[in-house]
Short mmCIF file of C-alpha atoms and ligand atoms in Angstrom, two decimals:
data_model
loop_
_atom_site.label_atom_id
_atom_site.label_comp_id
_atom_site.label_asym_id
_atom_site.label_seq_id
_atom_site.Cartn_x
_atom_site.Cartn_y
_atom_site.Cartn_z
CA UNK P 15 0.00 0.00 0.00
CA UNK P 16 2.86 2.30 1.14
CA UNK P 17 4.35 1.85 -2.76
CA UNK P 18 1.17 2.36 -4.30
CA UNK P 19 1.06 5.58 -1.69
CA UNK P 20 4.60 6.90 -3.16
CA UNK P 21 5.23 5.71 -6.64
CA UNK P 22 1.37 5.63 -8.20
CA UNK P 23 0.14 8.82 -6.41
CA UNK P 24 -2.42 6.96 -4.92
CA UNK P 25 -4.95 9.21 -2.91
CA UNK P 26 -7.22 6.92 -0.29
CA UNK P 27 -5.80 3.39 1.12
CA UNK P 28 -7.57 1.25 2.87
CA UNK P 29 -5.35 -1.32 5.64
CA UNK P 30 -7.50 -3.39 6.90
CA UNK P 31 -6.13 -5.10 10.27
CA UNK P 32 -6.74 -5.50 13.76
CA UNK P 33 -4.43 -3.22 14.60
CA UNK P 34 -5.74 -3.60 18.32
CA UNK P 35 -3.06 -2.25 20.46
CA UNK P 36 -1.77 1.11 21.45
CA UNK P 37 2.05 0.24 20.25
CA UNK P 38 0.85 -1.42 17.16
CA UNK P 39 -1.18 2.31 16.11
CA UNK P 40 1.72 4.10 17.20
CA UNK P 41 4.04 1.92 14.64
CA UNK P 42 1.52 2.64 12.04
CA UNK P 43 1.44 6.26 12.37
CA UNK P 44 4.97 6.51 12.62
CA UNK P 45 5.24 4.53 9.52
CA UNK P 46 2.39 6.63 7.63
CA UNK P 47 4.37 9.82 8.49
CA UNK P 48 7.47 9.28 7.17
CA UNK P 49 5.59 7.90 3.76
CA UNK P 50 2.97 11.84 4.10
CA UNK P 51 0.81 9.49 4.55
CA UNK P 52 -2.11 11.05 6.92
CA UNK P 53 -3.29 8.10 8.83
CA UNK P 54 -7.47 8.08 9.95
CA UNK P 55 -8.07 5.33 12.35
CA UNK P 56 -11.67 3.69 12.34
CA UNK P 57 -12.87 1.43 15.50
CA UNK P 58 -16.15 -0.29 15.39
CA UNK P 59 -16.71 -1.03 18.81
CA UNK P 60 -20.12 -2.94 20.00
CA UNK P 61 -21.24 -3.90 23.34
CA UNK P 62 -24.70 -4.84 22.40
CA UNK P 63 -24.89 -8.91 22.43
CA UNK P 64 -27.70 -9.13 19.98
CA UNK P 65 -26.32 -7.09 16.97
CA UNK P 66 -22.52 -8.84 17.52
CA UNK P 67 -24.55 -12.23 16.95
CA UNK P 68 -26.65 -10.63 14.42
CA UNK P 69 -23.57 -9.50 12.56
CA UNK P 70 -21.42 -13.00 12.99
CA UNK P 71 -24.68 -14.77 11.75
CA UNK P 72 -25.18 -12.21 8.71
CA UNK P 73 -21.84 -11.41 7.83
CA UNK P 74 -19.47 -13.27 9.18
CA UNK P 75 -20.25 -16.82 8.61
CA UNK P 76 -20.58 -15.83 5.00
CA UNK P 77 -16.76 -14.19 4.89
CA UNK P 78 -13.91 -15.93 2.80
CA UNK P 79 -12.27 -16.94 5.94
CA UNK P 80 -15.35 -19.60 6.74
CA UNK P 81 -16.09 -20.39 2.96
CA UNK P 82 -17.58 -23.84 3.15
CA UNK P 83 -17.88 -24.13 6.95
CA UNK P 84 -20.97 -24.95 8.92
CA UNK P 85 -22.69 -21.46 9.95
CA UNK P 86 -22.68 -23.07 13.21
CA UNK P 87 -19.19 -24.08 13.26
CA UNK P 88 -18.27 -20.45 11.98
CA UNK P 89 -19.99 -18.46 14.28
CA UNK P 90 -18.35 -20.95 17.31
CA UNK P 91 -14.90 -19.98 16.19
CA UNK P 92 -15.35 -16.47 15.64
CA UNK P 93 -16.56 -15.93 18.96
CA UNK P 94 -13.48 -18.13 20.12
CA UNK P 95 -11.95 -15.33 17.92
CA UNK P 96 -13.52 -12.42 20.17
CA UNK P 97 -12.49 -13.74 23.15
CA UNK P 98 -8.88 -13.59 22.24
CA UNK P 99 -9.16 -10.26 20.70
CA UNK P 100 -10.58 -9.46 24.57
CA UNK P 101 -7.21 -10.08 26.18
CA UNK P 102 -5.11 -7.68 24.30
CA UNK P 103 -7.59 -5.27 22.66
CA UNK P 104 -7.17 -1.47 23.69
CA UNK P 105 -9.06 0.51 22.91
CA UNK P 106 -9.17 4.10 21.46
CA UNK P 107 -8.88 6.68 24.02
CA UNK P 108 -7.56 9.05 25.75
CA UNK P 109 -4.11 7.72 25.13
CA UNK P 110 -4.95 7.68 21.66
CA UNK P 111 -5.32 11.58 21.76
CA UNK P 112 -2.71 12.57 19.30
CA UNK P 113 -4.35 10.90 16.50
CA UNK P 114 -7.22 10.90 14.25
CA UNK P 115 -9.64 8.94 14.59
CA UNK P 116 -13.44 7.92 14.64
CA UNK P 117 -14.87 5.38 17.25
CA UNK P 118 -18.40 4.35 15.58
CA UNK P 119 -20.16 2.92 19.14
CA UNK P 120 -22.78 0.02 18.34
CA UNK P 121 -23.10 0.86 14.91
CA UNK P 122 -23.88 4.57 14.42
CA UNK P 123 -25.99 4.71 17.75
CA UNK P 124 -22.78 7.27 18.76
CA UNK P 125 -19.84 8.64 16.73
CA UNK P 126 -16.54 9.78 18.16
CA UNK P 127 -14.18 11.88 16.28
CA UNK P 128 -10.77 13.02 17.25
CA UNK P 129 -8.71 15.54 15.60
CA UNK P 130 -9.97 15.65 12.47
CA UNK P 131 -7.96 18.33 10.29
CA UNK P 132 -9.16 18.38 6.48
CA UNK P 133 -12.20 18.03 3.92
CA UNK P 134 -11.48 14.47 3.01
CA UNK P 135 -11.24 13.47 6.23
CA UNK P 136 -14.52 14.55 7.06
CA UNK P 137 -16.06 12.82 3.74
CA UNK P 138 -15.03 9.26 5.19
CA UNK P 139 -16.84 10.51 8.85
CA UNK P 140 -20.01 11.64 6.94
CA UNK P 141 -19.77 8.39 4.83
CA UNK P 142 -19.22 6.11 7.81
CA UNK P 143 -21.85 7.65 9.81
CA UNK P 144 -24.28 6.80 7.04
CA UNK P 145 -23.37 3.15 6.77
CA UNK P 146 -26.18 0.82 8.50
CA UNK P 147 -25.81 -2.94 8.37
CA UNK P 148 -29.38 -3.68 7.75
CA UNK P 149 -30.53 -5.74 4.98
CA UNK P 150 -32.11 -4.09 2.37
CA UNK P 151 -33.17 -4.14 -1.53
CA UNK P 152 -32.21 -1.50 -3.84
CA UNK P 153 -34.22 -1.53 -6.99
CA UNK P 154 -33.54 0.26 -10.24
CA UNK P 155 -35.13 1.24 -13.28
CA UNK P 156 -34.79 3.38 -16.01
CA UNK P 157 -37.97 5.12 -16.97
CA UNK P 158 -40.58 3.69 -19.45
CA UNK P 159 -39.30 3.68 -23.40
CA UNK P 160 -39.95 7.73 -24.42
CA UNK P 161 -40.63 9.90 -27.27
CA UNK P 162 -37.49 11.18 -27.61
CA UNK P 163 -35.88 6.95 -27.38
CA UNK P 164 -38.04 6.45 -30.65
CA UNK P 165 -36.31 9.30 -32.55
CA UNK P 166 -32.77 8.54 -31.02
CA UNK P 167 -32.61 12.28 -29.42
CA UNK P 168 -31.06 12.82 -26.07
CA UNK P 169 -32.01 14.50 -22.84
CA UNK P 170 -35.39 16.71 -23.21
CA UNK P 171 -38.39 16.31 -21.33
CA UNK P 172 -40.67 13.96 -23.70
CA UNK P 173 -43.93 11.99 -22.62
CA UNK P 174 -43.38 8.23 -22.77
CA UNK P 175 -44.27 6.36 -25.92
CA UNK P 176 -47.07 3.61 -26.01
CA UNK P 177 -44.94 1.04 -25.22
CA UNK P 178 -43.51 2.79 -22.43
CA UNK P 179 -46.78 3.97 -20.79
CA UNK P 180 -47.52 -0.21 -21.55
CA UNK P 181 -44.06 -0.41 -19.17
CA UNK P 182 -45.81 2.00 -16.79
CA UNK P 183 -48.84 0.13 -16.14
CA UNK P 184 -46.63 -3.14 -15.74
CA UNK P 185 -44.66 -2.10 -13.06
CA UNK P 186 -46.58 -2.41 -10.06
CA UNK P 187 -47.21 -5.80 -10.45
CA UNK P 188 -43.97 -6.60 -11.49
CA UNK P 189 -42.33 -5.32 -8.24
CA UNK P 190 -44.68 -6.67 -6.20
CA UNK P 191 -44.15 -10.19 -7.89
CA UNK P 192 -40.55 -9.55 -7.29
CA UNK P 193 -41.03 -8.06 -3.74
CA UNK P 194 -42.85 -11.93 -2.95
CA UNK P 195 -44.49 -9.80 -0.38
CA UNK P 196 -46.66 -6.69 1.08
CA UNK P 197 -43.47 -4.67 2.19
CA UNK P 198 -43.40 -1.23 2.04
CA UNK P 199 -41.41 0.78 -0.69
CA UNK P 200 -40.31 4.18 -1.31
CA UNK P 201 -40.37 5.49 -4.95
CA UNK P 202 -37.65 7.65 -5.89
CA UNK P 203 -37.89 9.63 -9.58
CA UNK P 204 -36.56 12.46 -10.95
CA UNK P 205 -37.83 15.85 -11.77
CA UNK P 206 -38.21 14.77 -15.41
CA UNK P 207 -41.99 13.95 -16.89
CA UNK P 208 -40.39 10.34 -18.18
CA UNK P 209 -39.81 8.96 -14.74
CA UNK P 210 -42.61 10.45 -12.94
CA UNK P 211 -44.96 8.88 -15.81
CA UNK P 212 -43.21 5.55 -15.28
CA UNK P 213 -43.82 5.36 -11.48
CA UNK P 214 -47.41 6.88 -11.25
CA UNK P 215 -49.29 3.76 -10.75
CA UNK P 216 -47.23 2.39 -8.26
CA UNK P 217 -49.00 2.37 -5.03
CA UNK P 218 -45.46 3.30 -2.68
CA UNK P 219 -45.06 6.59 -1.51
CA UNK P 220 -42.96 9.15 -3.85
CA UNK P 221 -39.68 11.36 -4.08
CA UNK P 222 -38.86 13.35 -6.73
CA UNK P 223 -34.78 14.73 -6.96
CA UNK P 224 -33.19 16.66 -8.94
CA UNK P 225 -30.42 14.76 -8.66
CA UNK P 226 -31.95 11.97 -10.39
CA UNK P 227 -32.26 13.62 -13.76
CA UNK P 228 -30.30 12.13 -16.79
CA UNK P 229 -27.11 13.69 -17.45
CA UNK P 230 -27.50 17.14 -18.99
CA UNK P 231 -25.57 17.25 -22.84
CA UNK P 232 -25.88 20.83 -22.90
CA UNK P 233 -25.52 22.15 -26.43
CA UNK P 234 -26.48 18.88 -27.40
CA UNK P 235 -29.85 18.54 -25.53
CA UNK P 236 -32.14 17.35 -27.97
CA UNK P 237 -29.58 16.28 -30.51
CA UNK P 238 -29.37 12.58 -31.54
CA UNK P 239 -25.46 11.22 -32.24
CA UNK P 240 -25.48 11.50 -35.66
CA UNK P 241 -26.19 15.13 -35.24
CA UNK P 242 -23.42 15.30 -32.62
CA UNK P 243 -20.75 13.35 -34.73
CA UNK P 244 -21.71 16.13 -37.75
CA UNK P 245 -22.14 19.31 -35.51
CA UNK P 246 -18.99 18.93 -32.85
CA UNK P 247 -16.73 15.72 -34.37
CA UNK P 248 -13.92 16.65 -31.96
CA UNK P 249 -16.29 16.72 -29.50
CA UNK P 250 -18.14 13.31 -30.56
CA UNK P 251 -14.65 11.49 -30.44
CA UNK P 252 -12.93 13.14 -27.18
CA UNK P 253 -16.48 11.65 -25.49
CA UNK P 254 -15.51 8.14 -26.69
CA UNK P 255 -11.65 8.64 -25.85
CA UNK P 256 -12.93 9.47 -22.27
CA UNK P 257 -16.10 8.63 -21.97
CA UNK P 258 -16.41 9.27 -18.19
CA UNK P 259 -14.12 12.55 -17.78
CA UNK P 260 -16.21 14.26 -21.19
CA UNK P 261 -17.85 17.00 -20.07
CA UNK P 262 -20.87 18.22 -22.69
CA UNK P 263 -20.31 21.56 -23.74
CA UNK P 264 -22.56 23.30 -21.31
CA UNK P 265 -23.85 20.27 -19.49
CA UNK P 266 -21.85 17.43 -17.09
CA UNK P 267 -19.49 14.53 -17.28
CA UNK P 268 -20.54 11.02 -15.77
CA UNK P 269 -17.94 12.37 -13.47
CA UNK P 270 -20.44 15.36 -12.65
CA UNK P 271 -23.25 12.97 -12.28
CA UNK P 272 -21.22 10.81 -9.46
CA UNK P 273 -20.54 13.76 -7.61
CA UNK P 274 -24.07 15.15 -7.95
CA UNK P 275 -25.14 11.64 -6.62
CA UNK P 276 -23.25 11.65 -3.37
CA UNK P 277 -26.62 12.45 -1.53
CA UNK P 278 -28.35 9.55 -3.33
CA UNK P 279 -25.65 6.78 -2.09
CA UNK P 280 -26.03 8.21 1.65
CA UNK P 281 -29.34 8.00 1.68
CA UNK P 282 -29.31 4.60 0.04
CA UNK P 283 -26.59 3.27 2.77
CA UNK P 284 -29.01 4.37 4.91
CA UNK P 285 -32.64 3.43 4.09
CA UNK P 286 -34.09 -0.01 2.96
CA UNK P 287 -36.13 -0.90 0.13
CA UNK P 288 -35.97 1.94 -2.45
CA UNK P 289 -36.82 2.03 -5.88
CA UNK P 290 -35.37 4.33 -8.17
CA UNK P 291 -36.61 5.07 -11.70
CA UNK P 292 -34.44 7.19 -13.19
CA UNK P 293 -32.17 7.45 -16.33
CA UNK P 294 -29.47 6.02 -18.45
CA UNK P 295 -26.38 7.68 -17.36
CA UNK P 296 -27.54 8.02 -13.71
CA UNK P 297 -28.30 4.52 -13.84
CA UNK P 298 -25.10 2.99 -14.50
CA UNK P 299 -23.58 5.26 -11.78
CA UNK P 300 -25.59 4.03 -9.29
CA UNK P 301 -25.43 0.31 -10.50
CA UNK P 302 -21.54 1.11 -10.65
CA UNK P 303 -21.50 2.04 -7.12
CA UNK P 304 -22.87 -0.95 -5.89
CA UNK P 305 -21.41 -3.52 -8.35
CA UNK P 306 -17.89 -1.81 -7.93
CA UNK P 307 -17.62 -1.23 -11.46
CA UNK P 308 -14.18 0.41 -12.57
CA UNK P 309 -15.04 4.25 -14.35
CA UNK P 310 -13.50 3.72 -17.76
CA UNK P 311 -16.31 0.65 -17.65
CA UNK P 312 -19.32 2.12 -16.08
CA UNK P 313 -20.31 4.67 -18.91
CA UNK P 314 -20.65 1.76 -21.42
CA UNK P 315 -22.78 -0.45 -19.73
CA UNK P 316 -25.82 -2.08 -21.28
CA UNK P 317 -28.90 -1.09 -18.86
CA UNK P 318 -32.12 -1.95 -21.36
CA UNK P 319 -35.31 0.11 -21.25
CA UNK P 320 -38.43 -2.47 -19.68
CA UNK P 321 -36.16 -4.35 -17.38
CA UNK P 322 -36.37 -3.85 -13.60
CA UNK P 323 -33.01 -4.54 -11.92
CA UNK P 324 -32.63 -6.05 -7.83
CA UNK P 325 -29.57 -5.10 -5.91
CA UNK P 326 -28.93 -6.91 -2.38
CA UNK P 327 -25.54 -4.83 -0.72
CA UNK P 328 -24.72 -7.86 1.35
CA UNK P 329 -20.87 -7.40 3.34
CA UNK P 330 -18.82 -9.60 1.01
CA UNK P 331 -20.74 -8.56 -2.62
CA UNK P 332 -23.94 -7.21 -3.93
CA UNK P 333 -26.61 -9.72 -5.53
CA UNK P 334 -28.10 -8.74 -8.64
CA UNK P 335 -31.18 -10.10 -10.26
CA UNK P 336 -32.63 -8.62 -13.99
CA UNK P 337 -36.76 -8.66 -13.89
CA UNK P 338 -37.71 -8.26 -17.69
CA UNK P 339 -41.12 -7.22 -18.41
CA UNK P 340 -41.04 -8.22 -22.00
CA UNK P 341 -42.59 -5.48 -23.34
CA UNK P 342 -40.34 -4.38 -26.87
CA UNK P 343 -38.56 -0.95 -26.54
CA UNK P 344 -35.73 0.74 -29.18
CA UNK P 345 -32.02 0.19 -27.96
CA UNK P 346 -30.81 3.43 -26.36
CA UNK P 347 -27.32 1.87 -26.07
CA UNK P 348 -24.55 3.19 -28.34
CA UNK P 349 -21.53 1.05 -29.09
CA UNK P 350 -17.89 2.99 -28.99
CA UNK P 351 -17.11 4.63 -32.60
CA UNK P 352 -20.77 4.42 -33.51
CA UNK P 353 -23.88 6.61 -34.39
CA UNK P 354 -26.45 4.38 -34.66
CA UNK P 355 -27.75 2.49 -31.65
CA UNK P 356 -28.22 -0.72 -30.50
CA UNK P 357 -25.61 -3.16 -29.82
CA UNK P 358 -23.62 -4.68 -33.09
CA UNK P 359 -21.34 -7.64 -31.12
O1 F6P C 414 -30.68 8.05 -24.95
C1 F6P C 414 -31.18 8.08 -23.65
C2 F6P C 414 -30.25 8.80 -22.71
O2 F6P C 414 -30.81 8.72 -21.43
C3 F6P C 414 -29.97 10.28 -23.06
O3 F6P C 414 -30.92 11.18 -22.58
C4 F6P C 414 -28.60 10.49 -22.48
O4 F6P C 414 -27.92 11.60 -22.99
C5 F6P C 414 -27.94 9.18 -22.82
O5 F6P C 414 -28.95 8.19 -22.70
C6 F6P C 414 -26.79 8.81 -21.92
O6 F6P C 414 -26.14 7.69 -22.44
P1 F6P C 414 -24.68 7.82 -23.06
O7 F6P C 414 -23.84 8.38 -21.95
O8 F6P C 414 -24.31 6.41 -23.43
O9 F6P C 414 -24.71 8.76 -24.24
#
């Protein structure tokens, strides 16, 4: 980590140990230092019986270390495990007082921070505070097929097409097939008539955010990419060079978008059973987050229209299941180098 710290300018490591005692932290930080490394210690520390056998059952037994092992068997040894961490753990205090850290008490139910002393910093605090360990769906979908799908334009505000207000009315019992039962969801769209149409027979209660709208192509709102490719070529071909870091004339990058989106992933970390119908481009960045797809990937991914998508953020990966409603929609999805859409290989 410390070479990937110096030679490949890396920004945010994560060292993932037990480093459980006073001299062993000290090491570290005397280590980090002479690398500039700024070191931000994080103890999870739990007193509460029921969510530390809550959390061996749900995440432990499933961890690489007990692949293959009875549950029962795994959850014996890792609180064997606990009990030897007992005799030697220390843990952060008042001795501890010279360096940064946060002490996350029974899961979020109290945070302590010490001396923390810049912006990013306080991103991983906000970020950690927002993490629950609760068991929830995430669903996804991009809004019925639209007006502006059948010509090939992008961004606008259109109605949905026929097929897509066919989409609409499918929905709600195609989630609740999918749910398997009468739990409660909240509907998340954005501002844009395409998504609200596409969620208004669902019987959940609704959000709309801003944040949730497609990716604005400035100047080329409205155009399709043949247009683009004949008004701006440079433009057209620096977007397919760098497909995430392109910014639109006028409008955002998928790096924008991420950004824009931080409030959607806390809020997600946080609350159970949402489903978002939203667009494209926003799409894939959520879908990226939680599938830990790499950036120079996530821009070209294949998300169809009509197809409701299941995430379960479990510890150890994040379970994905593809609902088709097989109802026929155009092919928003534009292969590298191309115009036309739809996918050729
Ligand atoms: O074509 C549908 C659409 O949602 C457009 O509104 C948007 O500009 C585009 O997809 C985003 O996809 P891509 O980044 O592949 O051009």
């Amino acid at each position: 980590m410390l070479q990937w710290f110096d030679r490949e300018n890396g920004a945010v490591g994560i060292f993932d140990a037990t480093n459980s005692t006073r001299a062993r932290r000290r090491w570290i930080k005397e280590l980090m230092e002479e690398h500039n490394v700024d070191p931000l210690f994080v103890e999870s520390w739990s007193d509460d019986q029921e969510l530390i056998m809550h959390n061996i059952l749900d995440v432990k037994t499933g961890s690489p270390d007990y692949e293959g092992m009875d549950p029962e068997k795994a959850t014996k040894d890792f609180m064997e495990r606990i009990k030897k961490y007992e005799q030697v753990y220390e843990t952060l205090d008042e001795y501890d007082s010279d360096l940064t850290y946060v002490k996350v008490v029974n899961v979020n139910a109290q945070v302590i921070i010490n001396r923390i002393q810049c912006y990013l910093e306080s991103r991983i605090i906000y970020y950690l505070m927002n993490l629950h360990i609760k068991r929830g769906c995430i669903w996804l979908s991009r809004h019925g097929e639209s007006e502006y799908n059948l010509t090939g334009q992008l961004g606008g505000d259109s109605n949905l097409s026929e097929r897509g207000n066919m989409y609409a009315h499918k929905l709600p019992k195609l989630v609740k097939d999918a749910l398997g039962d009468d739990r409660p969801l909240t509907v998340w769209t954005s501002t844009l008539r395409r998504t609200q149409q596409t969620a208004r027979f669902l019987p959940y209660r609704q959000m709309q955010w801003k944040a949730l709208d497609e990716l604005d192509a400035g100047v080329c709102d409205g155009m399709t990419y043949k247009e683009i490719e004949q008004t701006y070529p440079e433009d057209f071909r620096a977007r397919d060079e760098n497909k995430f870091q392109y910014r639109y004339r006028g409008g955002e990058s998928y790096q924008d978008v991420v950004a824009r989106l931080e409030p959607i992933i806390m809020e997600l970390e946080r609350q159970d059973n949402i489903l978002i119908v939203t667009h494209q481009a926003v799409l894939r960045c959520i879908y990226a987050y939680f599938m830990n797809v790499p950036q120079d990937r996530s821009p070209w991914m294949e998300v169809p229209l009509h197809t409701l998508i299941k995430l379960e953020p479990r510890a150890y990966q994040t379970f994905e299941t593809r609902v088709p409603a097989n109802i026929p929609a155009v092919s928003t999805y534009r292969e590298k180098g191309q115009t036309t859409l739809g996918e050729k290989s």
